[in-house]
Coordinates of C-alpha atoms in Angstrom, one line a residue:
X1 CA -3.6 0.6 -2.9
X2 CA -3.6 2.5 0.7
X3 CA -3.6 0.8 3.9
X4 CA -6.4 0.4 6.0
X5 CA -5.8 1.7 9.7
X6 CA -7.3 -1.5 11.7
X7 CA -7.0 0.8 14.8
X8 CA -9.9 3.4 13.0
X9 CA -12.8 0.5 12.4
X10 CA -14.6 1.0 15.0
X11 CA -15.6 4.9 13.9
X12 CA -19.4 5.0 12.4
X13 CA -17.8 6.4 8.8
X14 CA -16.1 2.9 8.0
X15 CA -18.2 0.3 6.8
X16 CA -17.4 -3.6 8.5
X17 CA -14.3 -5.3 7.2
X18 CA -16.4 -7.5 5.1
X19 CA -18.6 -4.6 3.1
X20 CA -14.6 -3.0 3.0
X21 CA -13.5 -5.9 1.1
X22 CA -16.6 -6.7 -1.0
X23 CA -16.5 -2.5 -2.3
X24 CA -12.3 -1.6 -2.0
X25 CA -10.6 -5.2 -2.2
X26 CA -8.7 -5.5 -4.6
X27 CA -8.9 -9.2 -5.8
X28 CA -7.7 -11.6 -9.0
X29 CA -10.9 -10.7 -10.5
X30 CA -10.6 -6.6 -10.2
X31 CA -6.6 -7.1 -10.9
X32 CA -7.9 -8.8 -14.8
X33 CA -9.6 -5.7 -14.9
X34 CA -6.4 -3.7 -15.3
X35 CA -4.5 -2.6 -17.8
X36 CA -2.5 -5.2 -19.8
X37 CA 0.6 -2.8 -18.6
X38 CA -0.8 -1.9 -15.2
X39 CA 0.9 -2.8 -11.5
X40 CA -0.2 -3.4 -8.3
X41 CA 1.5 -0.9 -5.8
X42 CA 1.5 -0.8 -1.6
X43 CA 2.6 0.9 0.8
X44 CA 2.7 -1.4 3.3
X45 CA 2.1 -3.0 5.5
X46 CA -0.8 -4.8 4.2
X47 CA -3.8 -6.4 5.6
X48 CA -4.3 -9.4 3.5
X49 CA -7.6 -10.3 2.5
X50 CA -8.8 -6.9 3.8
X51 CA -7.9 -4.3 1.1
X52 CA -5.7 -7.0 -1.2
X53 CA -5.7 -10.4 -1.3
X54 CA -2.2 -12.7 -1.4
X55 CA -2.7 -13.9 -4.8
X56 CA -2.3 -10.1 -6.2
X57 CA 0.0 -9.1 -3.6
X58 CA 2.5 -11.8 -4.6
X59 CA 1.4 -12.3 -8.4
X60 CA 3.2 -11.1 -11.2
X61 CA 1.7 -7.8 -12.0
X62 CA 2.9 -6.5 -8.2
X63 CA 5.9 -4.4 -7.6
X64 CA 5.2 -4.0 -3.7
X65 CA 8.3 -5.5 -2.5
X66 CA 10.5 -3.1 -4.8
X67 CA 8.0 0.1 -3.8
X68 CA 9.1 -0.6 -0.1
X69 CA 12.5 -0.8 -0.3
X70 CA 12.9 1.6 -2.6
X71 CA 10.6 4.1 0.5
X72 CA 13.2 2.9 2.8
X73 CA 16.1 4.0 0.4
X74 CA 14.5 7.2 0.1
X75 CA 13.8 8.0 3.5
X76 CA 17.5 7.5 4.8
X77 CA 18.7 9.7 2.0
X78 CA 16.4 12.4 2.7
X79 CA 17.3 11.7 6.9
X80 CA 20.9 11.5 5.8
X81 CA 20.8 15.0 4.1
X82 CA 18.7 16.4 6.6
X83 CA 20.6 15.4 9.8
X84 CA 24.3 16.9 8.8
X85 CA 25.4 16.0 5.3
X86 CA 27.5 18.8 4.9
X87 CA 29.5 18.3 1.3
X88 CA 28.2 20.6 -0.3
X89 CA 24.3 20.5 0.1
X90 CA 22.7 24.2 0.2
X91 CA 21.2 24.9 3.7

């Protein structure tokens, strides 16, 4: 899934938040649709009911929670090594 930008609605290319959800939601129905060993993955932060609803963003097929934290990990270890780690890291 990819967020939706709320703030770039209004622009003529993006159809109305309920034609949005009807074409790209992804709900319980689509989410059977998956693969038996498919996930549900999200950046964040979510618009609920817009691009996913609540029941496949907290069921059990979802990994969200992990994908975030694990985007936070990574982005203070690449800040970390790009700010002045300096054991041993080419420059």
């Amino acid at each position: 899934m990819l967020r939706v930008q709320r703030e770039r609605m209004n622009a003529a290319f993006f159809p109305s938040t309920q034609e949005y959800t009807r074409r790209y939601g992804l709900d319980a129905s689509r989410a059977k649709l998956l693969s038996p060993h498919g996930i549900v993955m999200h950046p964040g932060p979510m618009n609920r009911g817009l691009e996913i609803s609540s029941e496949v963003a907290d069921g059990d097929r979802s990994v969200i929670v992990e994908q975030v934290s694990n985007g936070v990990s990574v982005r203070m270890a690449v800040l970390y090594l790009m700010l002045g780690s300096n054991d041993g890291v080419a420059e």
